[in-house]
Structures are given as C-alpha cells and as structure tokens.
Short mmCIF file of C-alpha atoms in Angstrom, two decimals:
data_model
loop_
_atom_site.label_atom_id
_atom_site.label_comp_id
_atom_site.label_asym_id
_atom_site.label_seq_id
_atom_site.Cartn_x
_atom_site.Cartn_y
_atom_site.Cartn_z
CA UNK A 1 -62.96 20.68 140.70
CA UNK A 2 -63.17 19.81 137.44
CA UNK A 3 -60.46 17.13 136.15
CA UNK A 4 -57.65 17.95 134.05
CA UNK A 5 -58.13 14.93 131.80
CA UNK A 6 -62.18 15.87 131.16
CA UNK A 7 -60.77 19.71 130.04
CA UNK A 8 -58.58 18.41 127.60
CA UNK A 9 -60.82 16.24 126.38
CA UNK A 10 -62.74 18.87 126.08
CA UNK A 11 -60.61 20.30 123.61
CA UNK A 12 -60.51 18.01 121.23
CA UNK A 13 -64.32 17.69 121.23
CA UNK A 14 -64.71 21.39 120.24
CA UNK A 15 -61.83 21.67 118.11
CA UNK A 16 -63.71 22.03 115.42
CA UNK A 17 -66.79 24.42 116.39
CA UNK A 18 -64.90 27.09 118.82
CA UNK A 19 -61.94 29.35 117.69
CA UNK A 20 -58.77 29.48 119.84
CA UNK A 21 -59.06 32.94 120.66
CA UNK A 22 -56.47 35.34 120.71
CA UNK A 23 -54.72 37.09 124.08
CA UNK A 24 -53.69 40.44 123.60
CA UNK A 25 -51.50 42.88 125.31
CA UNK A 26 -53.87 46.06 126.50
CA UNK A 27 -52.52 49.13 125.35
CA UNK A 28 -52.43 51.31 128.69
CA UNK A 29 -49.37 52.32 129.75
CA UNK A 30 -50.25 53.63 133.17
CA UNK A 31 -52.69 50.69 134.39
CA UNK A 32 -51.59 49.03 137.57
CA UNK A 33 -51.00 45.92 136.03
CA UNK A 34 -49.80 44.41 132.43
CA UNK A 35 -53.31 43.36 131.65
CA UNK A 36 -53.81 41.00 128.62
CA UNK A 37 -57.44 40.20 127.13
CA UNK A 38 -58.38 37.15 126.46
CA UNK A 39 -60.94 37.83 123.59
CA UNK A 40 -63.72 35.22 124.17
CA UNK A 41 -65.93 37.98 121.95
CA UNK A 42 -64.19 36.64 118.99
CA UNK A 43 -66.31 33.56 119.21
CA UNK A 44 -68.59 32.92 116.30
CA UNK A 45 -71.32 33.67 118.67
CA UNK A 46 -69.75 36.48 120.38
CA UNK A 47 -69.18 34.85 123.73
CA UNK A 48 -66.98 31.70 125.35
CA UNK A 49 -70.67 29.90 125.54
CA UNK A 50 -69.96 27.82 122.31
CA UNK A 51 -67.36 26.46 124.12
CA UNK A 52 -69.40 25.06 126.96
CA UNK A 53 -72.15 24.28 125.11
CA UNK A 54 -70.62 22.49 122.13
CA UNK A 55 -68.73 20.01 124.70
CA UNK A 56 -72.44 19.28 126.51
CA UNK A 57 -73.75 18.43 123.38
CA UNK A 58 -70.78 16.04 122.19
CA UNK A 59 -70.89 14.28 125.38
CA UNK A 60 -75.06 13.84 125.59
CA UNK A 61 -74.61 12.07 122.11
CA UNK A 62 -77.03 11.64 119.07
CA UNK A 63 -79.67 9.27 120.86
CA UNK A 64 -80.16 11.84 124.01
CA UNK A 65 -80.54 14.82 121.70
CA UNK A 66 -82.92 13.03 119.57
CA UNK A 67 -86.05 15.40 121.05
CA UNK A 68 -83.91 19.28 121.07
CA UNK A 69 -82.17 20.80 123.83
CA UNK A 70 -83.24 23.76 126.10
CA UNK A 71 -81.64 25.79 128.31
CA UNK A 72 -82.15 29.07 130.53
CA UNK A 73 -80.15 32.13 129.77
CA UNK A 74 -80.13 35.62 129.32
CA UNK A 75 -78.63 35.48 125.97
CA UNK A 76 -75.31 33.98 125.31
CA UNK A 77 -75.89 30.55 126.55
CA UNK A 78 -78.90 30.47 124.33
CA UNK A 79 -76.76 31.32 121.69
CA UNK A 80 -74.20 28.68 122.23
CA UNK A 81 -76.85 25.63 122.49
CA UNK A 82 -78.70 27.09 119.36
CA UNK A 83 -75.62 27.64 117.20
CA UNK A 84 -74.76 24.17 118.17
CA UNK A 85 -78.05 22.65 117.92
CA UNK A 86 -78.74 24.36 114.52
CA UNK A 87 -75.19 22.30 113.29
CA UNK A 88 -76.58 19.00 114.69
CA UNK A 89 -79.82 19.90 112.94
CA UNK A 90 -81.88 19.49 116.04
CA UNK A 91 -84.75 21.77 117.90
CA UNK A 92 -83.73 24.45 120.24
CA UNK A 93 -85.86 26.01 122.96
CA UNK A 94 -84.47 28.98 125.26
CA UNK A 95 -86.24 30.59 128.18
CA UNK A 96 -84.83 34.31 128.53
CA UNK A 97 -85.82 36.62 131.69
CA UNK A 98 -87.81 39.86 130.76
CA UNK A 99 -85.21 41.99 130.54
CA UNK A 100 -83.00 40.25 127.97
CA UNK A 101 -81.28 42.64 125.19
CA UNK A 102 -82.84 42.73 122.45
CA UNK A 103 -79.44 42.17 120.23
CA UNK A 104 -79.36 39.12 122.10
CA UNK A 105 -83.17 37.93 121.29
CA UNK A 106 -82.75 38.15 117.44
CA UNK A 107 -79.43 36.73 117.57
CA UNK A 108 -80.89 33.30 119.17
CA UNK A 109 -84.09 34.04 116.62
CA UNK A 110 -81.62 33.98 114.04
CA UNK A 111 -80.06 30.76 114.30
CA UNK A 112 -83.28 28.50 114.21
CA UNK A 113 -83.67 29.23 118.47
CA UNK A 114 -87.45 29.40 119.89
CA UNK A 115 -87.47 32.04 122.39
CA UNK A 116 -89.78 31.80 125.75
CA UNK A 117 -89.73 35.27 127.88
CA UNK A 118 -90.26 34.84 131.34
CA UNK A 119 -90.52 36.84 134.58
CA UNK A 120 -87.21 37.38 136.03
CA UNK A 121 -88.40 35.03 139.26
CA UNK A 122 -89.49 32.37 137.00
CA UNK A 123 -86.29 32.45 134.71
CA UNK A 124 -84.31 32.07 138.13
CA UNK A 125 -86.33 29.48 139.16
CA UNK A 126 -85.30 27.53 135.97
CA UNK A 127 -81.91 28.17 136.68
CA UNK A 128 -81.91 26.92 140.20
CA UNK A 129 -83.95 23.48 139.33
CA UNK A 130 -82.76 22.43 135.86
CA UNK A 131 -86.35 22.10 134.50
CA UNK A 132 -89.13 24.03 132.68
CA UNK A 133 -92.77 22.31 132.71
CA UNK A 134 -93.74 21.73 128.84
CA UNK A 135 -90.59 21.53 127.11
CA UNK A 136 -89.48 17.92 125.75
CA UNK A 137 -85.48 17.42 125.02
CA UNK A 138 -82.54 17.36 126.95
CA UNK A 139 -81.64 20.20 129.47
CA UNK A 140 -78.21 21.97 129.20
CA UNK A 141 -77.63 24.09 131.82
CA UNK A 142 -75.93 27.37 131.45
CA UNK A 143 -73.57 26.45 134.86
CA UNK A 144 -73.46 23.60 137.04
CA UNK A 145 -72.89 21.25 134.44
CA UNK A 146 -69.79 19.34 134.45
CA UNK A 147 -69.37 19.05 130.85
CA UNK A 148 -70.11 22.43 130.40
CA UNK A 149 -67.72 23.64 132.47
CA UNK A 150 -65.04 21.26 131.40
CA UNK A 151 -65.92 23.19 127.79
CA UNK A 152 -65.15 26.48 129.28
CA UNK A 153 -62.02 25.01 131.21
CA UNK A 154 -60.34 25.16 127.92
CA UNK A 155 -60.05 28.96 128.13
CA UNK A 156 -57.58 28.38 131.04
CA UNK A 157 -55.27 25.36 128.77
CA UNK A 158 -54.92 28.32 125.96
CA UNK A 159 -54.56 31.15 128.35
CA UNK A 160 -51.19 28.95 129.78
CA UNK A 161 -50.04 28.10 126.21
CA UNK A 162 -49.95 32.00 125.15
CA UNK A 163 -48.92 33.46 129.10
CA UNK A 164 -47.18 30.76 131.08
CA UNK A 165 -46.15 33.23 133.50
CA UNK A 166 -49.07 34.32 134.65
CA UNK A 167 -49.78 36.03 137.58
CA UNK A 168 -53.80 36.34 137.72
CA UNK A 169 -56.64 35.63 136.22
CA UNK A 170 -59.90 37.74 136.42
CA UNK A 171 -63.12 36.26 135.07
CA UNK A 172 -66.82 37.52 135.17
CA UNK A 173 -68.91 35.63 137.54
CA UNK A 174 -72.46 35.06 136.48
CA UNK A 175 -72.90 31.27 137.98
CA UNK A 176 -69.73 30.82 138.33
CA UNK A 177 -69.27 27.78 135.54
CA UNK A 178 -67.01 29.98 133.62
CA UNK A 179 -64.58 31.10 136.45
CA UNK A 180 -64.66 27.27 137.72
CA UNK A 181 -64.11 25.87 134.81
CA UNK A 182 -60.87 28.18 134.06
CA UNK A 183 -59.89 27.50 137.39
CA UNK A 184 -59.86 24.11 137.47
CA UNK A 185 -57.35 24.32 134.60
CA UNK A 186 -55.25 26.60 136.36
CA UNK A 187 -55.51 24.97 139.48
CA UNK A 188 -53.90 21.43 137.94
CA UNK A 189 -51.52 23.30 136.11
CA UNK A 190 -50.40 26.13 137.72
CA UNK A 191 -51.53 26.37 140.77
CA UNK A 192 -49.90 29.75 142.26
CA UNK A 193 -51.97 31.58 139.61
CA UNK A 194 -54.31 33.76 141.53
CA UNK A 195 -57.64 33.66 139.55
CA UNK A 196 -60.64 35.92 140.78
CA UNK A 197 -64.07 36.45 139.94
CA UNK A 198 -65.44 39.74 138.61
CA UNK A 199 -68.82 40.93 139.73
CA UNK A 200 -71.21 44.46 139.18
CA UNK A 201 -72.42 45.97 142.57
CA UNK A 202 -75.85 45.49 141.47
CA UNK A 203 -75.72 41.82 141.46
CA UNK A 204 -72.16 40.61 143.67
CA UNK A 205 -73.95 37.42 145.43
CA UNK A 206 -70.35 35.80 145.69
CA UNK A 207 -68.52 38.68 147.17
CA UNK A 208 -71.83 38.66 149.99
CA UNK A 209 -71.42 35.02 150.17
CA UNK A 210 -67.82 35.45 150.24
CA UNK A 211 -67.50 37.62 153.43
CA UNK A 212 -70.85 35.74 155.32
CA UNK A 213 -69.09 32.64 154.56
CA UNK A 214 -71.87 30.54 153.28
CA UNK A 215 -74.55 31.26 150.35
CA UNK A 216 -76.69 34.19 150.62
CA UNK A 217 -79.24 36.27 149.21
CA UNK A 218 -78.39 39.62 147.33
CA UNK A 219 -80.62 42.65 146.28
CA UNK A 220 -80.60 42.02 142.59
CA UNK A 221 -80.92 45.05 140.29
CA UNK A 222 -81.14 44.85 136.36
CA UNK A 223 -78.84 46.78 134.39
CA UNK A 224 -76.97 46.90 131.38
CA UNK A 225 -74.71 44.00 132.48
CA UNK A 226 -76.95 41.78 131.71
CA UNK A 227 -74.56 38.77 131.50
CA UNK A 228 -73.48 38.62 135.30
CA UNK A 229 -75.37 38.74 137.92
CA UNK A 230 -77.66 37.24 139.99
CA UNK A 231 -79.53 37.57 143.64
CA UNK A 232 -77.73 34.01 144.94
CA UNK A 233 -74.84 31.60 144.41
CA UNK A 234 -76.06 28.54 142.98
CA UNK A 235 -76.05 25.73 145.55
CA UNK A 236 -74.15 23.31 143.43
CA UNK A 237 -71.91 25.68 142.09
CA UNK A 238 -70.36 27.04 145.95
CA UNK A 239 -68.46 24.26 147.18
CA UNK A 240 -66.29 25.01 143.71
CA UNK A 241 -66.27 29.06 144.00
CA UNK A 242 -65.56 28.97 147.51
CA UNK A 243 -62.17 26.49 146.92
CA UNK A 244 -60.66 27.76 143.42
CA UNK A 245 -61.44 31.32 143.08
CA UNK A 246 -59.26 33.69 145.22
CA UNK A 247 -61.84 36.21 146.09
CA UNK A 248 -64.50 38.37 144.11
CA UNK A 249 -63.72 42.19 143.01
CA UNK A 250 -66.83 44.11 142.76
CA UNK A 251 -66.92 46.75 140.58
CA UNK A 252 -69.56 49.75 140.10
CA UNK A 253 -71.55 50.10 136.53
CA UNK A 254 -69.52 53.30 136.23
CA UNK A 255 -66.44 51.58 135.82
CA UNK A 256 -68.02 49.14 133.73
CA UNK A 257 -69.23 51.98 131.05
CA UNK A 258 -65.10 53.12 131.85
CA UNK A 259 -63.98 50.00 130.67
CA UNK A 260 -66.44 49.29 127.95
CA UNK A 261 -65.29 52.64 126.53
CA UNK A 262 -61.33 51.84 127.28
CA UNK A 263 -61.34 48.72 125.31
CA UNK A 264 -63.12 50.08 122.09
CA UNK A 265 -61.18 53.42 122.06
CA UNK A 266 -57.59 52.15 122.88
CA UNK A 267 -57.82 47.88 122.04
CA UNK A 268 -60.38 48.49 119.16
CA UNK A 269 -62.74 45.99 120.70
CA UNK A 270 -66.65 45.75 121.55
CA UNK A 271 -67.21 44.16 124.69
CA UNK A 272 -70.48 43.66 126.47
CA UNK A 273 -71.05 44.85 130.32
CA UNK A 274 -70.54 41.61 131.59
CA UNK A 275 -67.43 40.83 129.39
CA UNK A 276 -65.54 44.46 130.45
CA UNK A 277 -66.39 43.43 134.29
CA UNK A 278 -63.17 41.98 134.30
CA UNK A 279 -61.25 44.57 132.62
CA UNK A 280 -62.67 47.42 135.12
CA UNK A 281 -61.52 44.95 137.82
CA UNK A 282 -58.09 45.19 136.71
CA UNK A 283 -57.72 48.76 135.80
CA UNK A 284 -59.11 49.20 139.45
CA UNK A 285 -56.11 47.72 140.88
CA UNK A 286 -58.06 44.47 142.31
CA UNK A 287 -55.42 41.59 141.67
CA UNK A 288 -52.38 43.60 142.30
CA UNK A 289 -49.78 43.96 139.61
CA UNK A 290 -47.59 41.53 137.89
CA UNK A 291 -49.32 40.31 134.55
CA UNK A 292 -53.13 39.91 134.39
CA UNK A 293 -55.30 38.09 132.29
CA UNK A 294 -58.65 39.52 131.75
CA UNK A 295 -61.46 36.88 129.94
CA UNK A 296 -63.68 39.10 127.70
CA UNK A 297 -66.28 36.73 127.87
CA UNK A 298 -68.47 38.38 125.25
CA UNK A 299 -69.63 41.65 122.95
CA UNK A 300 -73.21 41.00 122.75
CA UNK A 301 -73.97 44.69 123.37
CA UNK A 302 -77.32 46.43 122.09
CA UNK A 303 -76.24 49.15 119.58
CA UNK A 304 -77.45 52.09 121.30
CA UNK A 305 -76.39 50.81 124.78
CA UNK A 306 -72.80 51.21 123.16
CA UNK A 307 -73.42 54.35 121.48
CA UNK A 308 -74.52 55.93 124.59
CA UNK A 309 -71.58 54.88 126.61
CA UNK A 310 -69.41 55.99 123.78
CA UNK A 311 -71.00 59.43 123.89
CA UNK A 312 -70.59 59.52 127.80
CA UNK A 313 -67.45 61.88 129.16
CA UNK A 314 -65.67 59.61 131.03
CA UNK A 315 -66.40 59.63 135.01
CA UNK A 316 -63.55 60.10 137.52
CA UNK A 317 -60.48 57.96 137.92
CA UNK A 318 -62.09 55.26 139.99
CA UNK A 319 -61.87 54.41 143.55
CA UNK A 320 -60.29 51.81 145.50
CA UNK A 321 -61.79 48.65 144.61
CA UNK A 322 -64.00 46.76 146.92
CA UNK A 323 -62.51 43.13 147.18
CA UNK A 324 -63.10 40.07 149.27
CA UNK A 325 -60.52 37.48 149.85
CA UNK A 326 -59.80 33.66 151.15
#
C-alpha cells in the first residue's frame, strides 16, 4: 500500500504540471447506478499518466535525470515522461509494442520523444524487468513504481474532495499502478469504498489471477483497447491488487465500443478503449448501485477507430457482467 503521507506529497509536487480534473454526473437516467466520470482525458496529455510521471521525475531529482529518462508503454506513459521530460529540457526515449496507435506515436513524436517499436514479447519483456539494453538515463516505469503510483494516488484525494460519499470506484487495470495507487488513497481515507478494477476479455490477467488465486498467464489478444491489457499480473504489482482492489469486472470489446459511443453522444466526451472500460463496467451493473465513480483514464483514440464506432448501430443491451470477487 502506498502511504497516505507520500500521495499527498504527491500533490503538491505536481501541482503545477497536472490539472485537477473535473467529476461529472453521467447523464443516463436508467443506468444501474449514479455513475460520475472522473475525466482523467482532460489532462494536457490526454491521460492521468502526467500525473504519475511528473511525481517520478520530481522525486529522481536534477542529478539522476542528468542522462534522459525512458520508459516502456503503449502510448500514454510515453506521453507523460516526454511531456515532462520536454519541461525539464532533458532526452526522452520510449519503447512502444508493434501495435501501438498511431495517434499515440506522433503524439510522443511531437513532444521531443524518440520512439523504439518493438515486438509485443520484447516490449513485455521490458515491462517485466525494468531495463532495455542500449539506452543510457534513468528508467521510469509505467507501474510498479512507488512514486509513480503515489502520482496517480492523487486521483483518489480529489475524487473524495468532489464525492465524499462514495460508494465505488471502478478503474481500468493495465498494471495495476493506477487502480493501486487510487486505492491506497481510498483505503486510508475511506476505507468502506469498494474500488474495482476494470478489464477487456481479451486481456483480464487479474480476473484469471483473481479466481486461481495466485498470478497467472492469460491468452493475450490485441485490440482497440490498447491501454489495458496484458497476458500476466506483474509480480511486484500482486501482493497490492490482490489486498486493495475488491475484485475485477471484465467486460467484452462490445461493450467497450457501447460505452465509447455513450460517453461522446450523451456526456460529450472522447474516451479511449481503455479509458471507457470502466464506464461499460458500470453501465453493466458490476459494482452494484449506490454512486459510482468511473476514472476515464484517457482519450487517446485514433480518429477513424472513433469514427467507426460512432458509425456502428449500437449492439444489444448487454449481459450480466462477468465479475470476480475477494
């Protein structure tokens, strides 16, 4: 768990680099829930990664950051230690898996990032180890890091100020630093709030892990929710999954492209695949009723991605969701 004190210190650190985002009321009057969305798309960046990123960087300090940064993502994490490295006015190096959006690509290419593509395997393998043989500078990983989670833990401090009452919180579970970190706010300050992670069906590695009881290997299968997703729970990162979160809802791609279409059409916003995950969760009827937070964790969609989904007739009211529990 990630200590209260090192969250809001957090906060101060990034102050002055990540907005406070808003939390808005969705407007659908027959969901299951009162489901409010906590717009991390907002961000300068588009996603809650400044947030994480930013606090890394503050921590590490000028003399550790004197050779660049790099880090391992499939987009929005690269965008968080560029945008961040490109204010310190230091080098930035990002390895990206194969299949990362393009809109995400030229977005890191635009702020001053040097982009490596690598086989999905090999990108994983970065993830899981912390390193990548050749580049020089300091290593900010996307996840496990403490400071980067304490960064993201500040989501859960503003999420209290706006919604004291709070009844759940549903986040989208890529490594599982962003529902930790949130958690571990909740957790210290109020601790009855039931806080679960979101997950697509073609890459739930917590939900598996979840009902086997210890870490396991998934089928992993690329899609337009890029953001999430992965064929294993990080080592490091179960102990902390496995005590704060209250289960994983697994939703289908369908629902995704539902809720991607709900939340431009109805709450005017763009979210990404990974950042609606937790909206379809909740419309689904996964954490029960009472008022739900959803964390839009970003809108780093490709253009035509959105366009098609936009164009899609919606599918059928969606089923029971699939949900595994403490």
């Amino acid at each position: 768990m990630i200590p209260l004190e090192a969250i809001q210190a957090a906060r101060q650190r990034i102050a002055d680099s990540a907005l406070r985002t808003p939390l808005l009321r969705l407007p659908v009057d027959d969901a299951p829930a009162e489901i409010y969305l906590k717009l991390e798309n907002l961000q300068p960046i588009g996603s809650f990664k400044l947030r994480g990123a930013g606090n890394a960087m503050a921590v590490a300090g000028r003399e550790a950051l004197a050779k660049g940064v790099y880090t391992a993502s499939a987009g929005n994490m690269a965008q968080g230690v560029a945008w961040n490295a490109r204010r310190l006015g230091i080098l930035c190096s990002v390895v990206v898996p194969d299949h990362a959006p393009a809109t995400k690509l030229a977005a890191i290419e635009r702020l001053g990032g040097r982009v490596i593509k690598v086989p999905f395997e090999r990108w994983w393998d970065v993830i899981v180890t912390g390193s990548y043989d050749g580049l020089d500078g300091l290593f900010i990983h996307p996840v496990r890091d403490a400071d980067v989670m304490a960064g993201n833990g500040t989501i859960g401090l503003e999420i209290l100020d706006d919604l004291p009452d709070v009844d759940a919180v549903l986040i989208p579970y890529g490594g599982g630093g962003l529902s930790c970190g949130i958690a571990s706010a909740l957790r210290a300050l109020k601790p009855e709030t039931r806080v679960y992670a979101a997950e697509v069906e073609t890459a739930a590695p917590l939900a598996a892990s979840l009902r086997a009881g210890e870490p396991v290997e998934v089928a992993y299968e690329a899609s337009f929710v890029d953001g999430i997703g992965g064929k294993s729970v990080l080592p490091a990162m179960w102990p902390l999954a496995q005590a704060l979160l209250y289960g994983s809802l697994v939703v289908s791609l369908d629902e995704v492209r539902a809720a991607i279409r709900l939340l431009a059409e109805r709450g005017r916003v763009v979210a990404e695949g990974a950042g609606a995950a937790s909206v379809a969760a909740a419309l689904a009827g996964g954490a029960g009723g009472g008022k739900v937070v959803c964390v839009v964790s970003g809108g780093n969609i490709d253009r035509e991605v959105l366009a098609n989904i936009l164009a899609t007739p919606p599918p059928a009211p969606p089923r029971s969701i699939r949900s595994r529990r403490h």
